[in-house]
Coordinates of C-alpha atoms and ligand atoms in Angstrom, one line a residue:
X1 CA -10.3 -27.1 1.5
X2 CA -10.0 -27.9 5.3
X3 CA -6.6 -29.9 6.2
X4 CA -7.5 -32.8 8.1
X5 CA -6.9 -33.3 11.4
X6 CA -4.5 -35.7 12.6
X7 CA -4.9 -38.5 14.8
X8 CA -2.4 -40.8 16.5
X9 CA -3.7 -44.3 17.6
X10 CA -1.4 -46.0 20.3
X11 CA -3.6 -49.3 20.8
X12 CA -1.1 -50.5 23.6
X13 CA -1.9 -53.7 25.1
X14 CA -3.8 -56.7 25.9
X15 CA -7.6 -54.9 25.4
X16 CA -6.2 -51.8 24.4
X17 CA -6.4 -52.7 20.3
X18 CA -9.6 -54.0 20.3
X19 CA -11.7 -51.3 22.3
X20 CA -9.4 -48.9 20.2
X21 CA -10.7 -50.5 17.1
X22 CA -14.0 -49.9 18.1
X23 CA -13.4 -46.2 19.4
X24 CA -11.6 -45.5 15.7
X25 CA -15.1 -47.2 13.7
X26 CA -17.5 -45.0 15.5
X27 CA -15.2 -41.8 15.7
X28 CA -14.9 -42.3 11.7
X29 CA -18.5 -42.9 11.1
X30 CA -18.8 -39.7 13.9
X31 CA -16.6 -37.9 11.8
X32 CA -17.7 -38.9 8.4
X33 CA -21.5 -37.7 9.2
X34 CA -20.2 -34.7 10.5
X35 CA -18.3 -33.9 7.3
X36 CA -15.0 -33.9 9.7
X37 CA -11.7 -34.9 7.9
X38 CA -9.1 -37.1 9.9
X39 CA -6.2 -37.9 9.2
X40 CA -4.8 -41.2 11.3
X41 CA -1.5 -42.6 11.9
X42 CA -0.5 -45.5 13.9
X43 CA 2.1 -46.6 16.4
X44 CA 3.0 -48.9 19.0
X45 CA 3.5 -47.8 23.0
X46 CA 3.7 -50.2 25.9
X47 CA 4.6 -53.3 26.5
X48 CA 4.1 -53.9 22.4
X49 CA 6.8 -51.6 22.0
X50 CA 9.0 -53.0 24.6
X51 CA 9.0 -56.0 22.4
X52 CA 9.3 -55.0 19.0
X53 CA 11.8 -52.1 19.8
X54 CA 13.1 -52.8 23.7
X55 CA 11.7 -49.6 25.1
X56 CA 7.9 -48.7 26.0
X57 CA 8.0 -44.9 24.3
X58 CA 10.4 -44.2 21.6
X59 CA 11.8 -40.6 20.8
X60 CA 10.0 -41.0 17.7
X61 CA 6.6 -41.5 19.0
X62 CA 6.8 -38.9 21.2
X63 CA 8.3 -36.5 18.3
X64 CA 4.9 -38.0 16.0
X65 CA 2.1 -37.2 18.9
X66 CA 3.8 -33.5 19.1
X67 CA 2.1 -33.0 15.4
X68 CA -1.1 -34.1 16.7
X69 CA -4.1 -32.8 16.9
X70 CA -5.1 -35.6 19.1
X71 CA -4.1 -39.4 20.7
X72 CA -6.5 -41.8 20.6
X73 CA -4.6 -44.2 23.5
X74 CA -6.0 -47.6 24.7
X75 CA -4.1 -48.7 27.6
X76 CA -0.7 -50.3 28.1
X77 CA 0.8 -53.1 30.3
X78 CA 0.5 -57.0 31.5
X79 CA 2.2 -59.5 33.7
X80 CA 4.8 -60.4 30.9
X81 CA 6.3 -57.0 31.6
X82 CA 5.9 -56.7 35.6
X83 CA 9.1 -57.6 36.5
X84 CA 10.8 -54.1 35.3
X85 CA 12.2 -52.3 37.7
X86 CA 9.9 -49.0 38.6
X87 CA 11.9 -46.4 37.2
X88 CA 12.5 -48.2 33.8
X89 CA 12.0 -47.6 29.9
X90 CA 11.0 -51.3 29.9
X91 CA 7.7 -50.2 32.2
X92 CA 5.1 -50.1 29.7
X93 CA 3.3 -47.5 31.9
X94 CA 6.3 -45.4 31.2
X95 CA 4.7 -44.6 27.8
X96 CA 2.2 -43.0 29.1
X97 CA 4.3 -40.9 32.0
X98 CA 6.2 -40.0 29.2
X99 CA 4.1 -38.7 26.9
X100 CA 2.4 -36.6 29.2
X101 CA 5.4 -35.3 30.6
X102 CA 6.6 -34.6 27.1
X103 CA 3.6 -33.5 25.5
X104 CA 3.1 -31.2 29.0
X105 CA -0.3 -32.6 29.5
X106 CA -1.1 -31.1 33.0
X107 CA -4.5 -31.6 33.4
X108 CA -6.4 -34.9 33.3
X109 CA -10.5 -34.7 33.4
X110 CA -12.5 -37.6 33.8
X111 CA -16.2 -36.5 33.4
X112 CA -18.5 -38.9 35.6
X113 CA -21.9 -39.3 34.3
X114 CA -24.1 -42.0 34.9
X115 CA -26.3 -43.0 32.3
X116 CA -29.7 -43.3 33.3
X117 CA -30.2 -47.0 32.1
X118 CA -27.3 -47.6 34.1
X119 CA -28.3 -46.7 37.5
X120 CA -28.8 -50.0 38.8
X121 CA -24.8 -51.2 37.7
X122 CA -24.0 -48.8 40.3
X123 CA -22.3 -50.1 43.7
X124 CA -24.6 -46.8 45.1
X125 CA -28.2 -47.1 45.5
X126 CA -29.9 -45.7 42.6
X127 CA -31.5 -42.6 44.3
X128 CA -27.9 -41.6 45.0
X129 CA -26.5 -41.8 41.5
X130 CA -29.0 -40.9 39.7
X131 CA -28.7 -37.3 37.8
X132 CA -24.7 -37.9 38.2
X133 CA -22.7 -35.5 36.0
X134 CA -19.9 -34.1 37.3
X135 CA -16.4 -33.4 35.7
X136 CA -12.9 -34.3 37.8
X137 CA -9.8 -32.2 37.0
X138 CA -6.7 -33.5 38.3
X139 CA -3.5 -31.6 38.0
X140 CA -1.6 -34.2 36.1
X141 CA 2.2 -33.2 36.7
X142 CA 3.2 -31.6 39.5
X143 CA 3.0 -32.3 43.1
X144 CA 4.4 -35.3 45.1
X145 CA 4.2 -37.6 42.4
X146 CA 6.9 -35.4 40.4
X147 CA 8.9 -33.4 42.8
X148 CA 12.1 -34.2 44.1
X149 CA 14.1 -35.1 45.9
X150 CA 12.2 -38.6 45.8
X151 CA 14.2 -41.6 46.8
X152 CA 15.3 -44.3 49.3
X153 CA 18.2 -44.0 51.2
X154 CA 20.4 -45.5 54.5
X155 CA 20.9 -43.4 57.8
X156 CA 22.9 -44.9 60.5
X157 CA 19.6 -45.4 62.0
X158 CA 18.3 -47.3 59.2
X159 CA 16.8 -47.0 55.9
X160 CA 14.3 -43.9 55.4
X161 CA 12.6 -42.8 52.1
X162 CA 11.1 -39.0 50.9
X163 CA 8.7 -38.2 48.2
X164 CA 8.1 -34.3 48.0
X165 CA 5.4 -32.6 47.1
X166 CA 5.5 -29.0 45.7
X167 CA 3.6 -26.8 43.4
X168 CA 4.8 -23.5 41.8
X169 CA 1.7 -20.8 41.3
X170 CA 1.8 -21.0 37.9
X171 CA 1.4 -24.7 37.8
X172 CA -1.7 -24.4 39.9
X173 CA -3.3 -21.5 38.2
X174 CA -2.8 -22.9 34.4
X175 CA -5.0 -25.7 36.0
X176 CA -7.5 -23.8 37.8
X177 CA -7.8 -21.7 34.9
X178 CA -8.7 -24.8 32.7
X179 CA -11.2 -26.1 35.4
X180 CA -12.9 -22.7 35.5
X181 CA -13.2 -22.6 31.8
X182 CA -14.8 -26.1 31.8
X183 CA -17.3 -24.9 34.9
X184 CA -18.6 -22.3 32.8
X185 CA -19.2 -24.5 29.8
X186 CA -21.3 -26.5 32.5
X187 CA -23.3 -25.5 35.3
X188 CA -21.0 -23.2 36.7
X189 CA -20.1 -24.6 39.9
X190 CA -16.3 -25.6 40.8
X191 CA -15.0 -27.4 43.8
X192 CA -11.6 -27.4 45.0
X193 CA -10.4 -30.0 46.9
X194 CA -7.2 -29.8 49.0
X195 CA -5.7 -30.8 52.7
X196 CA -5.2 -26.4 53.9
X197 CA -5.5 -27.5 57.4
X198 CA -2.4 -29.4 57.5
X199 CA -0.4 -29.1 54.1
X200 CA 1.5 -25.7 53.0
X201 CA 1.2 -26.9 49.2
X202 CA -2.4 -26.6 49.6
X203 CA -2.8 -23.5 51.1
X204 CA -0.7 -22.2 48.2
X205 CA -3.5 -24.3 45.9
X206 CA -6.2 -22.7 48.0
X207 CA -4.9 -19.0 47.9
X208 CA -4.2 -19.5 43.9
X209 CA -7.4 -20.9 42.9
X210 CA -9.2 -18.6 45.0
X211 CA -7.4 -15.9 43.2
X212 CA -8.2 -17.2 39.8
X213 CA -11.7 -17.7 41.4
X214 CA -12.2 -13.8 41.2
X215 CA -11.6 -14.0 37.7
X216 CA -14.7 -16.1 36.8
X217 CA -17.5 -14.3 39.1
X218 CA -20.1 -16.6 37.1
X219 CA -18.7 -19.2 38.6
X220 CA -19.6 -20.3 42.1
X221 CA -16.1 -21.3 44.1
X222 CA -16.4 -23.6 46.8
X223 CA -12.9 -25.2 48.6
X224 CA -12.9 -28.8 50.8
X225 CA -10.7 -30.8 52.4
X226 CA -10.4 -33.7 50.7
X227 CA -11.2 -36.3 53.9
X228 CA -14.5 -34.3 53.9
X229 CA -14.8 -34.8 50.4
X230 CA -14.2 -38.0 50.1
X231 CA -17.5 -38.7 52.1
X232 CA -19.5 -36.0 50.7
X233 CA -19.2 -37.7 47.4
X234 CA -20.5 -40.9 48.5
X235 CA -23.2 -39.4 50.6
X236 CA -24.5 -36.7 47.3
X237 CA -22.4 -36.9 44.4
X238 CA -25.5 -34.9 42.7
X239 CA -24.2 -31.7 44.9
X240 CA -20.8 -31.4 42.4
X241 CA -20.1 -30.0 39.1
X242 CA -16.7 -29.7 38.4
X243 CA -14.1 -30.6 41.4
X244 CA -10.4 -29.3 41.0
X245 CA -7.6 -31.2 42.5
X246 CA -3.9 -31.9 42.7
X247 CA -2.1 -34.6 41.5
X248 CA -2.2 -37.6 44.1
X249 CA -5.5 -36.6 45.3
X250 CA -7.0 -36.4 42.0
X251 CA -5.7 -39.9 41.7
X252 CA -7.3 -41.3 44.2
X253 CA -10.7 -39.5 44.1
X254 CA -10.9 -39.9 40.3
X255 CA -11.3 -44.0 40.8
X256 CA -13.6 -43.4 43.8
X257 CA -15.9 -41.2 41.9
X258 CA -15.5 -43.8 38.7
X259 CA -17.3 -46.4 41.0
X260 CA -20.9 -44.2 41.2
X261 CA -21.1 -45.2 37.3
X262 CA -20.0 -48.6 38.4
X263 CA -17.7 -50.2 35.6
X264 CA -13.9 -49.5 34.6
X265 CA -15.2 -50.0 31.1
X266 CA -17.6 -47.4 31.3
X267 CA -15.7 -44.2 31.7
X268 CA -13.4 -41.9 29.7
X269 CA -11.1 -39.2 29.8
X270 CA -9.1 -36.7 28.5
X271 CA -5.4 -35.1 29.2
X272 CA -5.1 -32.0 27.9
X273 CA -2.0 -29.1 28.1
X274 CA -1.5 -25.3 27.1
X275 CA -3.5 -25.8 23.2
X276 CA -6.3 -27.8 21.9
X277 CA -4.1 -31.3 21.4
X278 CA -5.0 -34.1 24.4
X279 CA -4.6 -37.6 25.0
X280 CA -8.2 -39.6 25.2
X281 CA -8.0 -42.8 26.9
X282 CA -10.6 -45.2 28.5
X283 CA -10.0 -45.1 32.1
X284 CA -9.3 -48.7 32.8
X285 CA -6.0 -50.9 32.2
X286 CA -5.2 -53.7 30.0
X287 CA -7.3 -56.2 31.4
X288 CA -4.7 -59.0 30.5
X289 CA -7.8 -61.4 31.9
X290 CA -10.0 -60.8 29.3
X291 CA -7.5 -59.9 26.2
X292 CA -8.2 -61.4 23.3
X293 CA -11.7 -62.6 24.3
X294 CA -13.9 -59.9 21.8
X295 CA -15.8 -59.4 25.1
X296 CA -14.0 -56.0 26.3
X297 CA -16.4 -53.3 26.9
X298 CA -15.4 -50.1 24.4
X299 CA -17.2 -47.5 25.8
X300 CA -14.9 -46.0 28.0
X301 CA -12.6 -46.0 24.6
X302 CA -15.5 -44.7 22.4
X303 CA -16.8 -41.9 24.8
X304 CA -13.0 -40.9 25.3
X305 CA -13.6 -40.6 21.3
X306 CA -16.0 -38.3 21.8
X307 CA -13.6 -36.0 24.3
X308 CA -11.3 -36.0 21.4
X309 CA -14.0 -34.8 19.2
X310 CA -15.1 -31.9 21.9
X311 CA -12.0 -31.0 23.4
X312 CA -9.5 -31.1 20.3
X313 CA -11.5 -30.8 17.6
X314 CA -13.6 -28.2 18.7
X315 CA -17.0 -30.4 17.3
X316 CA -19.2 -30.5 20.4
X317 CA -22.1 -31.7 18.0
X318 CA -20.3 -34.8 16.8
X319 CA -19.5 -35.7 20.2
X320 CA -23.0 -35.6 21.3
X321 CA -23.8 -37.5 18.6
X322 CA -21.7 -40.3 19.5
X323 CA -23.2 -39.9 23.7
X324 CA -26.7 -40.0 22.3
X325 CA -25.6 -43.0 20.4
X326 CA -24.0 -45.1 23.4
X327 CA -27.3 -44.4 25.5
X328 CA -29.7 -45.2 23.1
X329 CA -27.9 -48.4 22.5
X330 CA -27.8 -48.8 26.7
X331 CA -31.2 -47.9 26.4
X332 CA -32.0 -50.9 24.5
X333 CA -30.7 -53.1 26.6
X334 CA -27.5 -54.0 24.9
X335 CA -24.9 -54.9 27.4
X336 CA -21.1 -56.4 27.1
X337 CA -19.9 -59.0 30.3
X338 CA -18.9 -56.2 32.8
X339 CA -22.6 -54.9 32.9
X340 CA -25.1 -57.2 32.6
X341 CA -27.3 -58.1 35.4
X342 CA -29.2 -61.6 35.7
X343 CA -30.7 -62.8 33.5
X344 CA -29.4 -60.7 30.5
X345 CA -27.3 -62.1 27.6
X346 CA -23.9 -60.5 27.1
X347 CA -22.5 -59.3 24.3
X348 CA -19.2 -58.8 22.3
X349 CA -17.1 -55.3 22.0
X350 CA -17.8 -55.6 18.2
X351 CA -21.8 -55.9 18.3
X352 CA -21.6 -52.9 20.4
X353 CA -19.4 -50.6 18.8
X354 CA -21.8 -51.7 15.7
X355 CA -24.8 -51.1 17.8
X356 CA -23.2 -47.6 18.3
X357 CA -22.4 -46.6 15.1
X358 CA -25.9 -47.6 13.7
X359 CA -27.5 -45.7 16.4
X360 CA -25.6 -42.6 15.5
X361 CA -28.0 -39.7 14.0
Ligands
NAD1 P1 -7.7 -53.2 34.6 O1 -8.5 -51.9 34.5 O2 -7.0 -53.6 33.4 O3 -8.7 -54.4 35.0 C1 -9.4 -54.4 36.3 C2 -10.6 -55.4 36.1 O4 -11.6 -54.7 35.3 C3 -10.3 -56.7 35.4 O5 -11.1 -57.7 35.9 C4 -10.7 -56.4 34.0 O6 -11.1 -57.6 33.3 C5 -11.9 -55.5 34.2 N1 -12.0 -54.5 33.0 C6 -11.2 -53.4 32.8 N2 -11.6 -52.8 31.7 C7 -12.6 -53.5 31.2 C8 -13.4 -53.4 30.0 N3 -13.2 -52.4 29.1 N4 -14.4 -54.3 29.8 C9 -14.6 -55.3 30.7 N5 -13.9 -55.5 31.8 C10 -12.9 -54.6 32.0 O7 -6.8 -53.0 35.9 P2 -5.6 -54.0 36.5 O8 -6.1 -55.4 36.4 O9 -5.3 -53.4 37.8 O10 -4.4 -53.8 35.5 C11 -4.1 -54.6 34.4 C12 -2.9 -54.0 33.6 O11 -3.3 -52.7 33.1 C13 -1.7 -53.7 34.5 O12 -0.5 -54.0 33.8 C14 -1.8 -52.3 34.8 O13 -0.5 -51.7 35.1 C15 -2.3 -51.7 33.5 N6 -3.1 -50.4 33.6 C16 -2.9 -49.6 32.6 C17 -3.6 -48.4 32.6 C18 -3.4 -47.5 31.4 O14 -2.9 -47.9 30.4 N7 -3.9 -46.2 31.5 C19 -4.4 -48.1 33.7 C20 -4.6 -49.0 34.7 C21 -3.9 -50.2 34.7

């Protein structure tokens, strides 16, 4: 008999629980045609747990997702919580610093793919998205967003502030090693995006990946600067496979290469450490505007299922199962709020994730 494997939901807030809900009902039907056992357990992050126990991660939580084999996480945060200060437990965006500082989650992917009945959602023209598929792996907890010293303080010329950004060569490697893995699995192409003409830390990423680079001769290595990139991946997003980057640029060109598909609600992703157990969330926040509503779209939560069923669980054919199942269903025309175009009627995140689950194989 196979032990199942265990799964902890952390709905979070506003939309979080409901495209949760929906991720959960097509990752058990997934699961349950695939003869896959799971094994879930619930808890409360965020500003729901800021409530109900005053802090937005509790030791326990944390202690419960290290026995994982996988989160399933929804997203956390609203304007009843805004006004806590930035470094505090009463932050529910702390939850999720937290766990990936705790569960040494270093690097997040966000594969971009546009579907091809979604090509005309995109803010591109359609002959640029088109064929889309491309995979971005940001270093998830290092650089300037972690490194001290980082704070505020008064000269007698004033006040001043310093971030600092700085990466060891193991932290870049373990990543580049990861995104190298994950080319190969592809179409064996990796970019690497960094500033080397002006910032030492990137030379350092430069050198190291390079390095690692000559470990994976399958793999074609290619190195930008990330204002050059920037542009490039408006002007051909076709052109990239997997793109490798550090922390705050990863950030940044994550959400710019989440607009070719053209909706937050769209897109998942995975964070992922040393084994198999990651963190699978939708890419897009709380959306306090529309909580409650039943008109959240769940297919960033219910691809970010199928992650969880490729990257943790090792089950590539369920996950296509479910992808297959969310573009049929986009095939047919079935769209929530966020993605329908004139004329078209909307609907709810619970007729989709149905939709979904009956168009599984
Ligand atoms: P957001 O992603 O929540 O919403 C931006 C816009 O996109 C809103 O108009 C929203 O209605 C829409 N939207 C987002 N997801 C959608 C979906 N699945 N279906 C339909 N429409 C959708 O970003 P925001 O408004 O900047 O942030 C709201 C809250 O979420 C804030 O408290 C923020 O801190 C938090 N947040 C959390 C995460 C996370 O948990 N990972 C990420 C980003 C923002």
């Amino acid at each position: 008999m196979t032990t199942a494997a265990r799964i902890v939901v952390l709905p979070g807030d506003g939309i979080g629980p409901e495209v949760t809900s929906a991720a959960r009902r097509v990752l058990d039907a997934a699961a349950s045609r695939g003869g896959i056992a799971l094994d879930y357990v619930d808890d409360v992050v965020g500003g729901a747990a800021v409530d109900a126990y005053g802090v937005a991660l509790r030791p326990q939580t944390l202690r419960l997702c290290k026995t994982a084999d996988a989160i399933l996480f929804g997203a956390v945060g609203g304007p009843k919580w805004d006004d806590a200060a930035p470094d505090s437990k009463l932050r529910p965006g702390s939850a999720l610093l937290g766990l990936r500082k705790g569960l040494g989650l270093f690097a997040n992917l966000r594969p971009v793919r546009v579907d091809a009945s979604m090509v005309a959602t995109s803010a591109l023209r359609p002959e640029r998205v088109r064929d889309v598929d491309l995979l971005v792996v940001r270093e998830l907890t290092g650089g300037l967003y972690f490194s001290r010293p980082k704070r505020r303080y008064t000269t007698a010329r004033g006040e001043a502030a310093v971030d600092t950004m700085r990466y060891s060569t193991p932290e870049i490697e373990r990543v580049a090693v990861r995104a190298f893995e994950l080319a190969r699995q592809r179409r064996s192409k990796l970019c690497s995006v960094d500033k080397a003409n002006v910032l030492e830390t990137s030379r350092s990423w430069r050198a190291v990946v390079s390095r690692v680079g000559q470990r994976y001769p399958d793999v074609a290595c290619s190195h930008m600067l990330v204002d050059a990139f920037a542009m490039d991946l408006l002007r051909r997003p076709q052109a990239y496979d997997v793109v490798l980057t550090e922390n705050l640029f990863g950030d940044i060109l994550s959400d710019e290469a989440s607009m070719l598909a053209g909706a937050l609600g769209m897109l998942p992703s995975a964070s992922l450490g040393a084994g198999t157990a990651g963190l699978y969330e939708p890419i897009h926040g709380s959306a306090p505007d529309i909580a409650g509503k039943g008109v959240a779209n769940p297919i960033g939560a219910i691809l970010s299922a199928a992650l969880l069923l490729r990257w943790s669980l090792n089950r590539d054919d369920a996950a296509q199962a479910i992808e297959g199942a969310v573009s049929r269903v986009l095939a047919a025309g079935l769209r929530t709020a966020d993605t329908v175009r004139d004329g078209e009627t909307p609907v709810g995140t619970a007729a989709i994730a149905d939709a979904i689950v009956n168009a599984l194989p």
